[in-house]
mmCIF file of C-alpha atoms in Angstrom:
data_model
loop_
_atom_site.group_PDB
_atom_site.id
_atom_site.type_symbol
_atom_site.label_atom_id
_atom_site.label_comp_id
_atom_site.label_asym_id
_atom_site.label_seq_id
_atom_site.Cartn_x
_atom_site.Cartn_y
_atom_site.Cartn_z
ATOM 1 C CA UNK A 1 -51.908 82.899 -77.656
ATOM 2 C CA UNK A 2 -49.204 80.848 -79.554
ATOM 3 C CA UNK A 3 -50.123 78.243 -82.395
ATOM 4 C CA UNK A 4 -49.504 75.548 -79.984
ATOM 5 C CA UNK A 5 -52.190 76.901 -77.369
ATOM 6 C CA UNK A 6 -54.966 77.281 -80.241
ATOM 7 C CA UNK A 7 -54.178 74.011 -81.866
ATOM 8 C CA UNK A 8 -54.994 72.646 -77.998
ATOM 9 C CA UNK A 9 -58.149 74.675 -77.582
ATOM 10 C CA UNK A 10 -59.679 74.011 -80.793
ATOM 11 C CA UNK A 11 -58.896 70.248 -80.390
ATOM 12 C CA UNK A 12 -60.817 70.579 -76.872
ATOM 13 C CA UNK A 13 -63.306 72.011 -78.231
ATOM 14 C CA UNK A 14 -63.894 69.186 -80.811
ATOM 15 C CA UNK A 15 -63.582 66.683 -78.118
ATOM 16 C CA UNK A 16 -66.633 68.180 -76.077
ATOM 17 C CA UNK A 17 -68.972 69.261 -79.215
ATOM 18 C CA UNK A 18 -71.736 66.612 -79.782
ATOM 19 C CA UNK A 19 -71.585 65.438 -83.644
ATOM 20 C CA UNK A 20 -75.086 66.250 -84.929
ATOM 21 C CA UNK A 21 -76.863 68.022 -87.601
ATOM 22 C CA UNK A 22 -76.989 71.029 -85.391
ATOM 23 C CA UNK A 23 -73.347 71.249 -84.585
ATOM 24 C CA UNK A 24 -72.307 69.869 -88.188
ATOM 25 C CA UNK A 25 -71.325 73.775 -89.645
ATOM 26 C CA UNK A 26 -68.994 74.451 -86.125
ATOM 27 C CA UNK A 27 -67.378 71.327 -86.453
ATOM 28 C CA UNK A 28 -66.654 71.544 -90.037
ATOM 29 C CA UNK A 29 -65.204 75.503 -89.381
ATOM 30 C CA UNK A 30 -63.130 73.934 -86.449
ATOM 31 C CA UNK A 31 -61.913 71.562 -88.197
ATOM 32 C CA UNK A 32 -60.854 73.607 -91.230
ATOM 33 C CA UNK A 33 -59.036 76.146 -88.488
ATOM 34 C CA UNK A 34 -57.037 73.287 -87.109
ATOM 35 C CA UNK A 35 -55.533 72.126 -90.479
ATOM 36 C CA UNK A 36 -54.304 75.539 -90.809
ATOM 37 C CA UNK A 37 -52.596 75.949 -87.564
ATOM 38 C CA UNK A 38 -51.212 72.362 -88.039
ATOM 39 C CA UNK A 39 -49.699 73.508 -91.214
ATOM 40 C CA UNK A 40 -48.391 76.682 -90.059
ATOM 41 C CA UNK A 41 -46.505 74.935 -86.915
ATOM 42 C CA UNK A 42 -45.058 72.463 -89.513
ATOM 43 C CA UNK A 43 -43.138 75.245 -91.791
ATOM 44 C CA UNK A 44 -39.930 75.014 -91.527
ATOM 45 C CA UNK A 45 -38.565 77.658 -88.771
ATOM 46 C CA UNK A 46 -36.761 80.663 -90.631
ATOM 47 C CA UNK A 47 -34.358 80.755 -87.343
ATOM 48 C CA UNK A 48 -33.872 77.119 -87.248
ATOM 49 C CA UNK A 49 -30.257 75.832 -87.715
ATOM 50 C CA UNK A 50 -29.627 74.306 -91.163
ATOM 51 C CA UNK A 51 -27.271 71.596 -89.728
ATOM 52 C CA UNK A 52 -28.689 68.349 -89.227
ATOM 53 C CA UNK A 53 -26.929 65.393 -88.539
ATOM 54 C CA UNK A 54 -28.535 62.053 -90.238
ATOM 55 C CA UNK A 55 -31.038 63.654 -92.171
ATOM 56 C CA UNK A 56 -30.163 64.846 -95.566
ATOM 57 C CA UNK A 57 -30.700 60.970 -96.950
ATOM 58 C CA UNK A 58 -30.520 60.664 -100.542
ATOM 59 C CA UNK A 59 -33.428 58.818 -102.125
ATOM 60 C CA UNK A 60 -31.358 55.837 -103.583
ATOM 61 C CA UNK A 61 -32.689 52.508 -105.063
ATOM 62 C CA UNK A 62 -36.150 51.007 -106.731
ATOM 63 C CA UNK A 63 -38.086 52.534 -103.632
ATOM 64 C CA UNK A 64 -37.709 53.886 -100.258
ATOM 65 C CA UNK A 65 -39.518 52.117 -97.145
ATOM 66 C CA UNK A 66 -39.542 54.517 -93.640
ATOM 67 C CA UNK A 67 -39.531 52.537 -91.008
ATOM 68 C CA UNK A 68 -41.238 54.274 -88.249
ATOM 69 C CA UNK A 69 -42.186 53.558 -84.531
ATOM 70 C CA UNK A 70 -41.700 54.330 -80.551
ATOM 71 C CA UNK A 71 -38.284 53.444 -79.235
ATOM 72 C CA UNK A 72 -37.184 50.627 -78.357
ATOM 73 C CA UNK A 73 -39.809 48.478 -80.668
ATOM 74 C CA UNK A 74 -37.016 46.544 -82.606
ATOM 75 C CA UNK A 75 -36.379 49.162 -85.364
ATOM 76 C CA UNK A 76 -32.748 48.831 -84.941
ATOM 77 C CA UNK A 77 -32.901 45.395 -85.052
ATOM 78 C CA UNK A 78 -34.760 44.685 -87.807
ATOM 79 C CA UNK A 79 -32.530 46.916 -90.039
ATOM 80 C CA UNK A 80 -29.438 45.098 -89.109
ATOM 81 C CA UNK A 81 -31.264 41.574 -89.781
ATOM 82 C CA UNK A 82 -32.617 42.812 -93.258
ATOM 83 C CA UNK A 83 -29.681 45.250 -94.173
ATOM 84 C CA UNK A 84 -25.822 45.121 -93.553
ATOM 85 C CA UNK A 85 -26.068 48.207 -91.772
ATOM 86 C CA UNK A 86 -25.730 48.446 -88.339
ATOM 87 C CA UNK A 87 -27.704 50.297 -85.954
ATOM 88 C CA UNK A 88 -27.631 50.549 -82.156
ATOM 89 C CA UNK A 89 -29.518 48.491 -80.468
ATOM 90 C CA UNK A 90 -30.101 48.029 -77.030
ATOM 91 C CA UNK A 91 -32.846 47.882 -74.476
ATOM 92 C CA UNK A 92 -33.313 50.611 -73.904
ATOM 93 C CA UNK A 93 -35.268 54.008 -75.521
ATOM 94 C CA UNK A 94 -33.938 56.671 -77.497
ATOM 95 C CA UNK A 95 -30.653 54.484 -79.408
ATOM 96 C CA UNK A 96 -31.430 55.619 -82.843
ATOM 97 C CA UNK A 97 -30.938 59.653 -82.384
ATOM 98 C CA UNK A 98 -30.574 59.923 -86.221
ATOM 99 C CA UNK A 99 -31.516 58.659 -89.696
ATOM 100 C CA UNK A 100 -29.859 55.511 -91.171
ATOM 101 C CA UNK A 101 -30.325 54.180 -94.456
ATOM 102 C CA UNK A 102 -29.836 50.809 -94.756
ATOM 103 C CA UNK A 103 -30.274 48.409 -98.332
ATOM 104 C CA UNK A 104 -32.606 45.542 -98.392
ATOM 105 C CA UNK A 105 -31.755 43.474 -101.504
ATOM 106 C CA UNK A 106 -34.438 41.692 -102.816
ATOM 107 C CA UNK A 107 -35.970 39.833 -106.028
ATOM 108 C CA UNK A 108 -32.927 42.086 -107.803
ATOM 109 C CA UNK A 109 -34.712 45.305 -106.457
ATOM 110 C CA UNK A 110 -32.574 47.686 -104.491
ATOM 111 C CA UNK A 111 -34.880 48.766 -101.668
ATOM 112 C CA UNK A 112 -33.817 51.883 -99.492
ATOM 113 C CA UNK A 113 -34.740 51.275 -95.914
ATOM 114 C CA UNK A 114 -34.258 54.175 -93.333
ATOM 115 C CA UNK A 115 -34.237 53.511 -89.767
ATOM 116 C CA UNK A 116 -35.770 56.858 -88.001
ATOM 117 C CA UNK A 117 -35.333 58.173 -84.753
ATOM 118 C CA UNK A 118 -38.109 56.903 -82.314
ATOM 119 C CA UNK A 119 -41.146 58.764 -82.796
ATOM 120 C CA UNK A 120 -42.381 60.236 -79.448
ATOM 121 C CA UNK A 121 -46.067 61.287 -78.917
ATOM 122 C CA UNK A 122 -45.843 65.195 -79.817
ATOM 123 C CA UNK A 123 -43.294 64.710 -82.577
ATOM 124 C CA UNK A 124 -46.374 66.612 -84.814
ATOM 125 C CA UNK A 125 -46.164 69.646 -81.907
ATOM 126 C CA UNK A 126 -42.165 69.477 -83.184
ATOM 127 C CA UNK A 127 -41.108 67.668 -79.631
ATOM 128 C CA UNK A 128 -37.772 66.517 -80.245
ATOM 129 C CA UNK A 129 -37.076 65.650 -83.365
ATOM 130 C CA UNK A 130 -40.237 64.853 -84.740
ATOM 131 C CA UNK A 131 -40.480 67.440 -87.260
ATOM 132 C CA UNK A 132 -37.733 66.140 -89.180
ATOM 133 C CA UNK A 133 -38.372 62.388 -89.000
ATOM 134 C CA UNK A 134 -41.849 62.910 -90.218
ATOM 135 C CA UNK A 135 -40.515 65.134 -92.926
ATOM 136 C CA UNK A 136 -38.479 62.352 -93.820
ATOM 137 C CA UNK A 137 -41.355 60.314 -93.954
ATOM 138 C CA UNK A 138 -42.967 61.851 -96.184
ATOM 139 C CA UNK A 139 -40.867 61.202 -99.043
ATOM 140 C CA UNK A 140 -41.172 57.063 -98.436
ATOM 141 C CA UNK A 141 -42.919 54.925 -100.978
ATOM 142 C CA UNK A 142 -44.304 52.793 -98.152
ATOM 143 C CA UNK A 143 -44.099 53.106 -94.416
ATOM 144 C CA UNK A 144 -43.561 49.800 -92.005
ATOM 145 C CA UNK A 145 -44.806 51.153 -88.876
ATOM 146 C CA UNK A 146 -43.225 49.107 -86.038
ATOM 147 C CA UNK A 147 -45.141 48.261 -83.080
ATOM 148 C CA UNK A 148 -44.487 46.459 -79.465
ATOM 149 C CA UNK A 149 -46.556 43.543 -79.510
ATOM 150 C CA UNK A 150 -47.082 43.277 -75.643
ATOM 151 C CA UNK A 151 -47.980 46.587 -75.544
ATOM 152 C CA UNK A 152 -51.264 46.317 -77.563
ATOM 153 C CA UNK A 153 -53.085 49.401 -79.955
ATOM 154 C CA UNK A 154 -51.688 52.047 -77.475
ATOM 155 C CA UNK A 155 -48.821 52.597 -79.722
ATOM 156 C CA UNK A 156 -50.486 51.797 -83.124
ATOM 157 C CA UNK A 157 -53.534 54.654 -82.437
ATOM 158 C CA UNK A 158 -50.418 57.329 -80.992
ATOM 159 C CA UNK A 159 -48.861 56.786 -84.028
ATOM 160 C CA UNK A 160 -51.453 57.179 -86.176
ATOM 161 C CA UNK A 161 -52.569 60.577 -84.749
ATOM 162 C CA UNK A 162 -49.449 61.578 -84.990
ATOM 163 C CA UNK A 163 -48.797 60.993 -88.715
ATOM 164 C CA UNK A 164 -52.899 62.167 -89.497
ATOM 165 C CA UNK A 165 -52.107 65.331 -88.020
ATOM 166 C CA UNK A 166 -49.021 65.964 -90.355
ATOM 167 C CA UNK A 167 -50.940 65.389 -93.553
ATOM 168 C CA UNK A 168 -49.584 61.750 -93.896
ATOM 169 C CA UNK A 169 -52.560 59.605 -94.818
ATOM 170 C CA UNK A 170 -51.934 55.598 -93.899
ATOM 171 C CA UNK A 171 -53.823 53.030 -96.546
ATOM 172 C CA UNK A 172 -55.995 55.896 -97.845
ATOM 173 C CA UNK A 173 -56.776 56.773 -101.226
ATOM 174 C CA UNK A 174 -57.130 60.430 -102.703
ATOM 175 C CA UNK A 175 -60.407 61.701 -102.340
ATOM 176 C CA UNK A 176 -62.364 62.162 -105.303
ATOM 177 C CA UNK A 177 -63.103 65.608 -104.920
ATOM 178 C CA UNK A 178 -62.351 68.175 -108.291
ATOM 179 C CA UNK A 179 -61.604 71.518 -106.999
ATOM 180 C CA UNK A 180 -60.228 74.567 -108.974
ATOM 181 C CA UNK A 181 -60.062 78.136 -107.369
ATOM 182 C CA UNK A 182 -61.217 80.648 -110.221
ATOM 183 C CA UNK A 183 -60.893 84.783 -110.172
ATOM 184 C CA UNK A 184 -64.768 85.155 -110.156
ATOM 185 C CA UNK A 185 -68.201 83.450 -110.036
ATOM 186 C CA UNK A 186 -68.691 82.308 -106.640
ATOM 187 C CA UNK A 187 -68.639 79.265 -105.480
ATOM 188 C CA UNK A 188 -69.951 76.062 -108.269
ATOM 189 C CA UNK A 189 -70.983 73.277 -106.506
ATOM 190 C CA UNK A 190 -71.988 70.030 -107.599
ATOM 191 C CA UNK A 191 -72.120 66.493 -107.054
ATOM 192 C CA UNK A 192 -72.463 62.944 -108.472
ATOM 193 C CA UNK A 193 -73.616 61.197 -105.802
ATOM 194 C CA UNK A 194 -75.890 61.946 -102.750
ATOM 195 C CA UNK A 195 -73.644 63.746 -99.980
ATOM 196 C CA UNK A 196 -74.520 62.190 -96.667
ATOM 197 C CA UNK A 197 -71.702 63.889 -94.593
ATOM 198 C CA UNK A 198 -71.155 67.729 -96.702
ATOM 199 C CA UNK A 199 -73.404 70.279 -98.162
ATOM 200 C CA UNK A 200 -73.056 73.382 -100.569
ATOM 201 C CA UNK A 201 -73.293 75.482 -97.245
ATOM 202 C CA UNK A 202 -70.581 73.505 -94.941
ATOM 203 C CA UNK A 203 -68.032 73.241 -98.167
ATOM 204 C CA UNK A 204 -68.568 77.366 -98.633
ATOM 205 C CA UNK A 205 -68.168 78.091 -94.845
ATOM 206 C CA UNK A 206 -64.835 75.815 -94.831
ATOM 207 C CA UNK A 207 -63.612 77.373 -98.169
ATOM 208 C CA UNK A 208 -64.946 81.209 -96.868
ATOM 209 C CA UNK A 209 -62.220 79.806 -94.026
ATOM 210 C CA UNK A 210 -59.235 79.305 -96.485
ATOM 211 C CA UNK A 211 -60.114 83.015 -97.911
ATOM 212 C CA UNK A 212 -61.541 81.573 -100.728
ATOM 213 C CA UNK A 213 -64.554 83.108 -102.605
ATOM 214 C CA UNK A 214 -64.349 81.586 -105.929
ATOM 215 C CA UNK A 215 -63.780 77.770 -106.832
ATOM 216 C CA UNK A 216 -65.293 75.041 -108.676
ATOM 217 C CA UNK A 217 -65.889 72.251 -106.375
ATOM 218 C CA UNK A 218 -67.382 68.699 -107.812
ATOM 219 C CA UNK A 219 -68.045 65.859 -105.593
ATOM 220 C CA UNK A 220 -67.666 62.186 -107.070
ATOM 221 C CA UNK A 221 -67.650 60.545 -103.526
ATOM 222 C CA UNK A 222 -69.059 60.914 -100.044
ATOM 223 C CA UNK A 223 -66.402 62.183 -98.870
ATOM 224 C CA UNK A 224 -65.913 63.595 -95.078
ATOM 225 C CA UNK A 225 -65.391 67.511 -94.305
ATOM 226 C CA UNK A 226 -61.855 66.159 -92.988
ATOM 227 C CA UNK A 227 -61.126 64.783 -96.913
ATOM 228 C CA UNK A 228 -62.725 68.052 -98.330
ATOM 229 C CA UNK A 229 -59.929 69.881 -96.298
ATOM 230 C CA UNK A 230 -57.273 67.648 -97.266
ATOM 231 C CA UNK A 231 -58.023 68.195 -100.964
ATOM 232 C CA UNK A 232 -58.283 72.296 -100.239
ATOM 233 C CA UNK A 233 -54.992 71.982 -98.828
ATOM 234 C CA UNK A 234 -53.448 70.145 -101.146
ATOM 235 C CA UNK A 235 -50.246 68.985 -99.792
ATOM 236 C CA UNK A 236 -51.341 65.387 -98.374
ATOM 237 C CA UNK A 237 -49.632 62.011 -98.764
ATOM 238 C CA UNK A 238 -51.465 58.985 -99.610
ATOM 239 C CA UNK A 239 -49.468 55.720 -99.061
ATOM 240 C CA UNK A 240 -49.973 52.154 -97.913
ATOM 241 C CA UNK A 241 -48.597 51.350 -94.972
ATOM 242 C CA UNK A 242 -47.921 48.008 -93.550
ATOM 243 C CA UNK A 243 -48.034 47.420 -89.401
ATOM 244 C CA UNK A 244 -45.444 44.843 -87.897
ATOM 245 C CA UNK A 245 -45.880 43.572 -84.613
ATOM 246 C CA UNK A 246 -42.808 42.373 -83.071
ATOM 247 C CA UNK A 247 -41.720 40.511 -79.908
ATOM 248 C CA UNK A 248 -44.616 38.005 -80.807
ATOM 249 C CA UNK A 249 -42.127 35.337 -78.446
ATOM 250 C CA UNK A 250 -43.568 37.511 -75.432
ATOM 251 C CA UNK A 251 -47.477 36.912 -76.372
ATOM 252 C CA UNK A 252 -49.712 34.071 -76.018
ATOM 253 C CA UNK A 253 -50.530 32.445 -79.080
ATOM 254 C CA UNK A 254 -54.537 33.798 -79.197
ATOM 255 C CA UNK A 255 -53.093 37.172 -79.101
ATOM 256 C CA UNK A 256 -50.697 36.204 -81.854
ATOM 257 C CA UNK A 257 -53.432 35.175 -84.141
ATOM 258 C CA UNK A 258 -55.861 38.388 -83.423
ATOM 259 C CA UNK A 259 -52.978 40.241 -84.859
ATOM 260 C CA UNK A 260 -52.206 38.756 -87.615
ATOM 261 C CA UNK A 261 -55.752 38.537 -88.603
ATOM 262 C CA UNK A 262 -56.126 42.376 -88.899
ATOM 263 C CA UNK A 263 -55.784 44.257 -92.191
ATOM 264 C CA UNK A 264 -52.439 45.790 -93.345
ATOM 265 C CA UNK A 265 -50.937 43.671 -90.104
ATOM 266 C CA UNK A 266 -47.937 41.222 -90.117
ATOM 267 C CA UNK A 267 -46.661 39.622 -86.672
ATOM 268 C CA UNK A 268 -43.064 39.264 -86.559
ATOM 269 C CA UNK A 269 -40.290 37.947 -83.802
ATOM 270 C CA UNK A 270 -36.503 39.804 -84.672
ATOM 271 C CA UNK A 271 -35.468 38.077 -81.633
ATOM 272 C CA UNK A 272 -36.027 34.341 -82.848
ATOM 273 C CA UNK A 273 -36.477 35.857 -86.316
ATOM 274 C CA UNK A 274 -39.455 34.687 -87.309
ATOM 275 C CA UNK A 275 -41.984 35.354 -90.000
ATOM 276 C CA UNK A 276 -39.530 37.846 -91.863
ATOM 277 C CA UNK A 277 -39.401 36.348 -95.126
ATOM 278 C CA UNK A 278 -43.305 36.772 -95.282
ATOM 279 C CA UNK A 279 -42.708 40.169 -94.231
ATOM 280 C CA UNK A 280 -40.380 40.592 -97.153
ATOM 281 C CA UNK A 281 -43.309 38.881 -99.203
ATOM 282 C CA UNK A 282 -46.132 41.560 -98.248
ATOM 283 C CA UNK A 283 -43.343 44.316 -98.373
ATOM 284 C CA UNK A 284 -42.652 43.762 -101.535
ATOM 285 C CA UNK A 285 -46.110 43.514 -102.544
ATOM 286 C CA UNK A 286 -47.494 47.051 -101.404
ATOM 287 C CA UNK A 287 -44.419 48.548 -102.842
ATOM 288 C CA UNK A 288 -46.090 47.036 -106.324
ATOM 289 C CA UNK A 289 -43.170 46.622 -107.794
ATOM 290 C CA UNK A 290 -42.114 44.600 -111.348
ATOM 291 C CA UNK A 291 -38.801 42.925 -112.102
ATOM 292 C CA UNK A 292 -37.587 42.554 -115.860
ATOM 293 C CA UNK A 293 -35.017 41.249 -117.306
ATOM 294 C CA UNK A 294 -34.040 42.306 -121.005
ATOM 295 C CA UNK A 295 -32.790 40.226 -124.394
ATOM 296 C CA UNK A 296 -30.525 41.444 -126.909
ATOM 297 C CA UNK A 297 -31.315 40.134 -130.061
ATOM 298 C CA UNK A 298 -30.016 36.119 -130.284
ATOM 299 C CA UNK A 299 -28.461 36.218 -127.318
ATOM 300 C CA UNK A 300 -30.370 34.427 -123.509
ATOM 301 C CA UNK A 301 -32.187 36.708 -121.798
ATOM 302 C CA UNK A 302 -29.785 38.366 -118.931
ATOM 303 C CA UNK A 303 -31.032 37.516 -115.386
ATOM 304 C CA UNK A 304 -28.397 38.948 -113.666
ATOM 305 C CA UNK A 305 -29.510 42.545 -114.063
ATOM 306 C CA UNK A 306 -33.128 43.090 -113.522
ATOM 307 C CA UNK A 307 -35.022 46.628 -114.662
ATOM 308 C CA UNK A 308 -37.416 47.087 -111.365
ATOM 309 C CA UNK A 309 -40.821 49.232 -112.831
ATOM 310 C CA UNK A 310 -44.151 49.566 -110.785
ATOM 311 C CA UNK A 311 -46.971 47.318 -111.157
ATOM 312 C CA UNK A 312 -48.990 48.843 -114.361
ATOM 313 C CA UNK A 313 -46.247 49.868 -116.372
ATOM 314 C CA UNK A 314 -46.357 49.296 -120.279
ATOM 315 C CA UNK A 315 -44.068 48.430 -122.862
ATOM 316 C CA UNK A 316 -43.808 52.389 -123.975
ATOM 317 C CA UNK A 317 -41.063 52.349 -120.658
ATOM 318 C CA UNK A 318 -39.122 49.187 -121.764
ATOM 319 C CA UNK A 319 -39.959 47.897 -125.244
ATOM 320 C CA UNK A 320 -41.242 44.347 -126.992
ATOM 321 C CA UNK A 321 -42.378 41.874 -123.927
ATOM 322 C CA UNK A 322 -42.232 38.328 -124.190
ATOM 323 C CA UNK A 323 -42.880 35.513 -121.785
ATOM 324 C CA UNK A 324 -42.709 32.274 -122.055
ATOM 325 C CA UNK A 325 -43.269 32.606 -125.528
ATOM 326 C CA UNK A 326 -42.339 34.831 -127.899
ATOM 327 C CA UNK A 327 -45.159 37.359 -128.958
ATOM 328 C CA UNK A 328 -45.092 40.590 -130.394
ATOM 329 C CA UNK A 329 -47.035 43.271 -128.392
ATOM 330 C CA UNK A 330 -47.757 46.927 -128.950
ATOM 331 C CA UNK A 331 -46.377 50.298 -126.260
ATOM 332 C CA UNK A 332 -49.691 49.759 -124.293
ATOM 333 C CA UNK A 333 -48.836 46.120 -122.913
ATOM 334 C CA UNK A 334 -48.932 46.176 -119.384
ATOM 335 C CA UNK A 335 -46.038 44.689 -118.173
ATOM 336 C CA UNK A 336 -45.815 41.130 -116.018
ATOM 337 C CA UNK A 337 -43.420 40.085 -112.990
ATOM 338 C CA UNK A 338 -39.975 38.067 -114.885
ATOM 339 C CA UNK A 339 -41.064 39.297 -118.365
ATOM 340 C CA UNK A 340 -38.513 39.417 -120.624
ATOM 341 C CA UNK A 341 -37.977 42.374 -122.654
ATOM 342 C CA UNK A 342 -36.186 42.109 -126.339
ATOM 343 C CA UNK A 343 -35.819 45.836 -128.527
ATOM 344 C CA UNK A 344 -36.419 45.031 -131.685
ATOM 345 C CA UNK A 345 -35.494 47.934 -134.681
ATOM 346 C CA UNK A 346 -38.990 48.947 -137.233
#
């Protein structure tokens, strides 16, 4: 039986065991088995050709943005309205059949955007080229998934499958779950807070699983036997993601405001190009970004050429800050939007 047939029985399986406390130790164990399989399928093939047209994309810029989605959603479109690259577009599926970067300039940050092919249901099984656009993915500071407006959550919940089963976690945070693999001693399990969906016994059956014997394993969260796996695993991606709903000329205007009302959502139109400097707004926002400008000594600050930092940096990275007014501030002054930065000599 090949990894593809025991991915599909174990997933069965799942589907048609009752969640209880009886069944709480086989789920866990089946769950644990399916990460593995879903990793091994996802290793690179040893006999797989190394050409690859489109997709050795250098990171360039302040941040990389994936922009992900089912063909024919207005990918292609969007990158030639917010780039000046051009992509095929046309209406019909399967026009992007590689990966193209594209530049969106904005508040003096350089912002890499890559178009990728249309994601098809079973890109995780490595249909088409799936494998390599969600490889691709991976490496994105943010991902705008795009979705077909008239076509309702059908896409959205695909899509999300697709990217959970490939270790790609959307608007998640890490779980807080310390875990160190040790050459003796068992098992140590602890917790800070009461457990309500793990015990000591599921965590050593799904760790007995990975071949491990020996670990320290402290719980700071309720976390799920799904995050427990992720953090055993180890090779997860947390990042935001934002949804955009386009062709919102094709919906009724209720429809267009139950969208827009849910969380990490933004309704767009790339036809009649609406609502895309808002996009650019909440882009730009969950990329956390910070733009500073810098002052040599006498001289006007120089607000041609911005230094682009993330959201929490300190002066250690850039210098003395001052805004508005001059002040003098010490290496552990977090850093605002439009600061102004001067060096100043002890």
């Amino acid at each position: 039986m090949g990894i593809l047939e025991k991915i599909s029985e174990i997933e069965k399986e799942i589907a048609r065991t009752q969640k209880n406390k009886a069944t709480e130790y086989h789920l866990g164990l089946l769950k644990a088995k399916l990460a593995k399989y879903r990793a091994q399928l996802l290793e690179p093939s040893k006999s797989a050709s190394s050409k690859g047209e489109g997709f050795d994309v250098m990171k360039s810029g302040d941040a990389r943005v994936a922009l992900i989605g089912f063909p024919s959603v207005g990918k292609s479109t969007f990158l030639s309205l917010m780039t000046s690259t051009a992509s095929e577009a046309a209406s019909y599926e399967f026009t992007t059949l590689t990966c193209i970067p594209g530049v969106i300039e904005y508040k003096g940050a350089n912002i890499q955007l890559l178009d990728l092919p249309g994601i098809i249901e079973g890109a995780a099984q490595g249909k088409g080229r799936g494998r390599q656009v969600i490889a691709v993915a991976r490496t994105a500071d943010v991902v705008i998934m795009m979705l077909d407006a008239t076509k309702g959550e059908v896409q959205r919940s695909l899509l999300e499958k697709e990217l959970e089963s490939v270790g790609i976690r959307l608007n998640k945070h890490k779980p807080n779950i310390y875990f160190k693999p040790r050459k003796g001693g068992g098992v140590s399990f602890n917790s800070t807070v009461t457990l309500t969906q793990c015990s000591e016994k599921l965590v050593q059956l799904i760790l007995h699983e990975y071949k491990i014997f020996n670990a320290e394993v402290l719980f700071r969260e309720d976390c799920s036997p799904d995050e427990f796996i992720d953090v055993i695993v180890g090779n997860r991606v947390y990042m935001p993601c934002l949804y955009v709903y386009n062709k919102i000329d094709q919906i009724s205007m209720e429809e267009v405001d139950r969208l827009a009302r849910k969380p990490n959502s933004v309704v767009i139109s790339c036809g009649m190009k609406l609502n895309l400097d808002y996009l650019l707004e909440m882009l730009w926002e969950y990329l956390a970004l910070t733009c500073i400008y810098t002052k040599k000594r006498g001289q006007r600050p120089d607000f041609t050429d911005a230094i682009i930092l993330r959201k929490g940096a300190s002066v250690e990275h850039v210098g003395t800050s001052t805004k508005y007014s001059p002040q003098r501030v010490g290496l552990t002054h977090t850093m605002e939007h439009e600061d102004v930065i001067q060096i100043v000599k002890k």
